Short mmCIF file of C-alpha atoms in Angstrom, two decimals:
data_model
loop_
_atom_site.label_atom_id
_atom_site.label_comp_id
_atom_site.label_asym_id
_atom_site.label_seq_id
_atom_site.Cartn_x
_atom_site.Cartn_y
_atom_site.Cartn_z
CA MET A 1 -4.12 18.25 -0.98
CA THR A 2 -5.81 17.64 -4.27
CA PRO A 3 -7.62 14.29 -4.55
CA GLU A 4 -5.70 11.62 -6.43
CA SER A 5 -2.70 13.89 -6.90
CA TYR A 6 -0.01 12.01 -4.99
CA VAL A 7 1.57 8.67 -4.21
CA PHE A 8 1.29 7.62 -0.57
CA THR A 9 3.34 5.22 1.52
CA VAL A 10 3.09 4.41 5.19
CA GLY A 11 4.80 2.10 7.66
CA ASP A 12 7.30 1.91 10.47
CA ASP A 13 8.40 -1.71 10.36
CA PRO A 14 11.99 -2.57 9.41
CA GLY A 15 10.84 -4.60 6.39
CA ARG A 16 10.16 -1.38 4.44
CA ASP A 17 12.47 -0.43 1.60
CA TYR A 18 12.12 3.34 1.43
CA THR A 19 15.57 3.64 -0.16
CA THR A 20 14.25 1.98 -3.32
CA LEU A 21 11.10 4.13 -3.31
CA LEU A 22 13.11 7.33 -2.95
CA ALA A 23 15.39 6.21 -5.80
CA ALA A 24 12.31 5.52 -7.95
CA VAL A 25 10.96 9.07 -7.54
CA GLU A 26 14.34 10.80 -7.61
CA ASP A 27 14.44 13.75 -10.02
CA THR A 28 10.80 13.23 -11.07
CA GLN A 29 7.65 15.28 -10.66
CA ILE A 30 5.99 12.43 -8.74
CA GLU A 31 4.53 13.88 -5.55
CA LEU A 32 5.18 11.44 -2.70
CA ILE A 33 3.86 11.61 0.85
CA MET A 34 5.58 9.27 3.31
CA ARG A 35 4.28 8.56 6.83
CA THR A 36 7.01 6.80 8.77
CA SER A 37 9.11 7.21 11.87
CA LEU A 38 11.95 5.25 10.28
CA PRO A 39 15.10 7.25 9.53
CA LEU A 40 15.08 8.54 5.95
CA SER A 41 17.79 9.98 3.74
CA ILE A 42 15.96 12.53 1.62
CA ASP A 43 18.10 14.76 -0.57
CA PRO A 44 16.10 17.97 -1.10
CA SER A 45 17.86 18.64 -4.40
CA LYS A 46 16.68 15.27 -5.80
CA HIS A 47 13.42 14.85 -3.89
CA GLN A 48 11.68 18.19 -4.17
CA GLN A 49 8.25 16.54 -4.39
CA VAL A 50 8.69 14.33 -1.29
CA ARG A 51 6.98 15.17 1.99
CA ALA A 52 7.82 13.06 5.04
CA ILE A 53 5.49 12.91 8.03
CA THR A 54 7.36 11.45 11.00
CA ASN A 55 4.89 12.05 13.81
CA ARG A 56 1.98 9.79 14.71
CA LEU A 57 -1.33 10.65 13.06
CA SER A 58 -4.91 10.23 14.19
CA PHE A 59 -6.89 7.50 12.46
CA GLU A 60 -8.89 10.20 10.71
CA ALA A 61 -5.79 11.98 9.39
CA LEU A 62 -4.30 8.68 8.19
CA ARG A 63 -7.60 7.73 6.54
CA ASP A 64 -7.62 11.09 4.73
CA LEU A 65 -4.09 10.51 3.40
CA TYR A 66 -5.23 7.17 1.98
CA ALA A 67 -8.45 8.67 0.64
CA PHE A 68 -6.75 11.45 -1.32
CA ALA A 69 -3.89 9.30 -2.66
CA ALA A 70 -3.90 8.23 -6.30
CA ILE A 71 -1.67 5.24 -5.56
CA VAL A 72 -0.43 3.50 -2.42
CA VAL A 73 3.07 2.04 -2.64
CA ILE A 74 4.29 -0.57 -0.16
CA PRO A 75 8.03 -0.97 -0.85
CA LEU A 76 9.34 -4.08 0.91
CA ALA A 77 12.54 -5.98 1.43
CA ASP A 78 12.33 -9.65 0.47
CA THR A 79 11.51 -11.30 3.76
CA LEU A 80 9.28 -14.03 5.11
CA ASN A 81 8.08 -11.58 7.74
CA ALA A 82 4.58 -10.29 6.97
CA SER A 83 5.79 -6.72 6.61
CA GLY A 84 3.31 -4.26 5.09
CA VAL A 85 0.14 -6.25 5.76
CA SER A 86 -1.65 -3.49 7.66
CA SER A 87 -0.84 -0.94 4.97
CA VAL A 88 -1.98 -3.25 2.18
CA LEU A 89 -5.24 -4.01 3.98
CA GLU A 90 -5.87 -0.35 4.82
CA ALA A 91 -5.28 0.66 1.19
CA ALA A 92 -7.50 -2.20 -0.02
CA ALA A 93 -10.27 -1.22 2.39
CA MET A 94 -10.09 2.30 0.94
CA GLY A 95 -10.30 0.91 -2.62
CA LYS A 96 -6.88 2.24 -3.62
CA ALA A 97 -4.59 1.03 -6.38
CA ILE A 98 -1.62 -0.63 -4.70
CA ILE A 99 1.95 -1.26 -5.82
CA VAL A 100 3.79 -3.75 -3.62
CA SER A 101 7.22 -5.35 -3.70
CA LYS A 102 7.20 -9.11 -4.26
CA SER A 103 7.91 -10.51 -0.82
CA GLY A 104 7.01 -13.90 0.59
CA GLY A 105 5.46 -12.42 3.70
CA ILE A 106 2.80 -10.47 1.82
CA GLU A 107 1.67 -12.91 -0.85
CA ASP A 108 -1.42 -14.12 1.05
CA PHE A 109 -2.82 -10.59 1.00
CA VAL A 110 -2.43 -9.61 -2.66
CA ILE A 111 -3.23 -10.99 -6.09
CA PRO A 112 -0.71 -9.52 -8.55
CA GLY A 113 -2.36 -8.00 -11.59
CA GLU A 114 -5.78 -8.21 -9.96
CA THR A 115 -5.59 -6.38 -6.61
CA CYS A 116 -2.18 -4.75 -7.07
CA LEU A 117 0.83 -4.31 -9.28
CA GLU A 118 3.80 -6.29 -7.99
CA VAL A 119 7.40 -5.25 -8.59
CA PRO A 120 10.67 -6.97 -7.70
CA CYS A 121 12.24 -5.97 -4.39
CA CYS A 122 15.07 -3.44 -4.54
CA ASP A 123 14.31 -2.45 -8.15
CA PRO A 124 13.75 1.32 -8.39
CA THR A 125 13.39 1.17 -12.19
CA ALA A 126 10.52 -1.33 -12.00
CA LEU A 127 8.89 0.63 -9.18
CA LYS A 128 9.13 3.91 -11.11
CA SER A 129 7.67 2.21 -14.18
CA ALA A 130 4.73 0.83 -12.16
CA ILE A 131 4.04 4.25 -10.61
CA GLN A 132 4.13 5.89 -14.04
CA GLN A 133 1.86 3.19 -15.47
CA LEU A 134 -0.79 3.78 -12.82
CA ARG A 135 -0.49 7.56 -13.09
CA ASN A 136 -1.13 7.26 -16.85
CA GLU A 137 -3.88 4.62 -16.63
CA PRO A 138 -6.78 5.82 -14.46
CA GLU A 139 -8.88 2.86 -15.58
CA THR A 140 -6.22 0.43 -14.31
CA ARG A 141 -6.03 2.34 -11.01
CA ALA A 142 -9.81 2.13 -10.67
CA ARG A 143 -9.90 -1.59 -11.53
CA LEU A 144 -7.13 -2.47 -9.07
CA GLY A 145 -8.82 -0.38 -6.37
CA ARG A 146 -12.21 -2.07 -6.93
CA ASN A 147 -10.63 -5.51 -6.91
CA ALA A 148 -8.58 -4.75 -3.79
CA ARG A 149 -11.72 -3.56 -1.98
CA ALA A 150 -13.66 -6.67 -3.04
CA PHE A 151 -10.78 -8.92 -1.89
CA PHE A 152 -10.71 -7.12 1.45
CA GLU A 153 -14.47 -7.44 1.96
CA LYS A 154 -14.46 -11.14 1.02
CA ASN A 155 -11.36 -12.23 2.95
CA CYS A 156 -10.28 -9.69 5.55
CA SER A 157 -13.26 -7.75 6.90
CA SER A 158 -14.67 -8.32 10.37
CA VAL A 159 -17.83 -9.73 8.76
CA SER A 160 -15.92 -12.32 6.74
CA PHE A 161 -13.78 -13.19 9.79
CA GLY A 162 -16.92 -13.62 11.90
CA LYS A 163 -18.47 -15.97 9.34
CA ARG A 164 -15.32 -18.11 9.13
CA PHE A 165 -14.99 -18.16 12.92
CA ALA A 166 -18.63 -19.24 13.34
CA GLU A 167 -18.11 -21.97 10.71
CA THR A 168 -15.08 -23.25 12.62
CA LEU A 169 -16.99 -23.28 15.91
CA ARG A 170 -19.91 -25.18 14.30
CA HIS A 171 -17.48 -27.66 12.79
CA LEU A 172 -15.79 -28.22 16.17
CA ALA A 173 -19.12 -28.53 17.98
CA LEU A 174 -20.26 -31.26 15.58
CA LYS A 175 -17.15 -33.40 16.10
#
């Protein structure tokens, strides 16, 4: 694997929309690595650059897939379920540029245009365009990655959680 050479996606929950992602990269030179145990319909004649990993990975192997990815895509169905949260937070913690489908269940974890690019659900054309934009704009990838990492550190890290939890306990103790 060459650093920053591929698009990465990961997730096993039923809220994922891998059909749209596969349609977005169909007949392109976009290298895509998918880590999922969900059933996939990959046509080798149209998806020559797609590699699916269906087995479980160690935390180290998963971390390496994030680390070497240029872009992390979280394709989602429009649902109120918080599908994709772990993947978004893992990518943010790694400082990766993220593309995510606009879904009500994920909106507390992303800031469109600041920590990610957001595309409509079930829209392979918009998803392909966002992937191409980030492939062609390394400065935008870097900015989104920095902002995602900062958002994660401020709002989602164990340190920030501990501070908020301690604040809540102090508040309750003073009542």
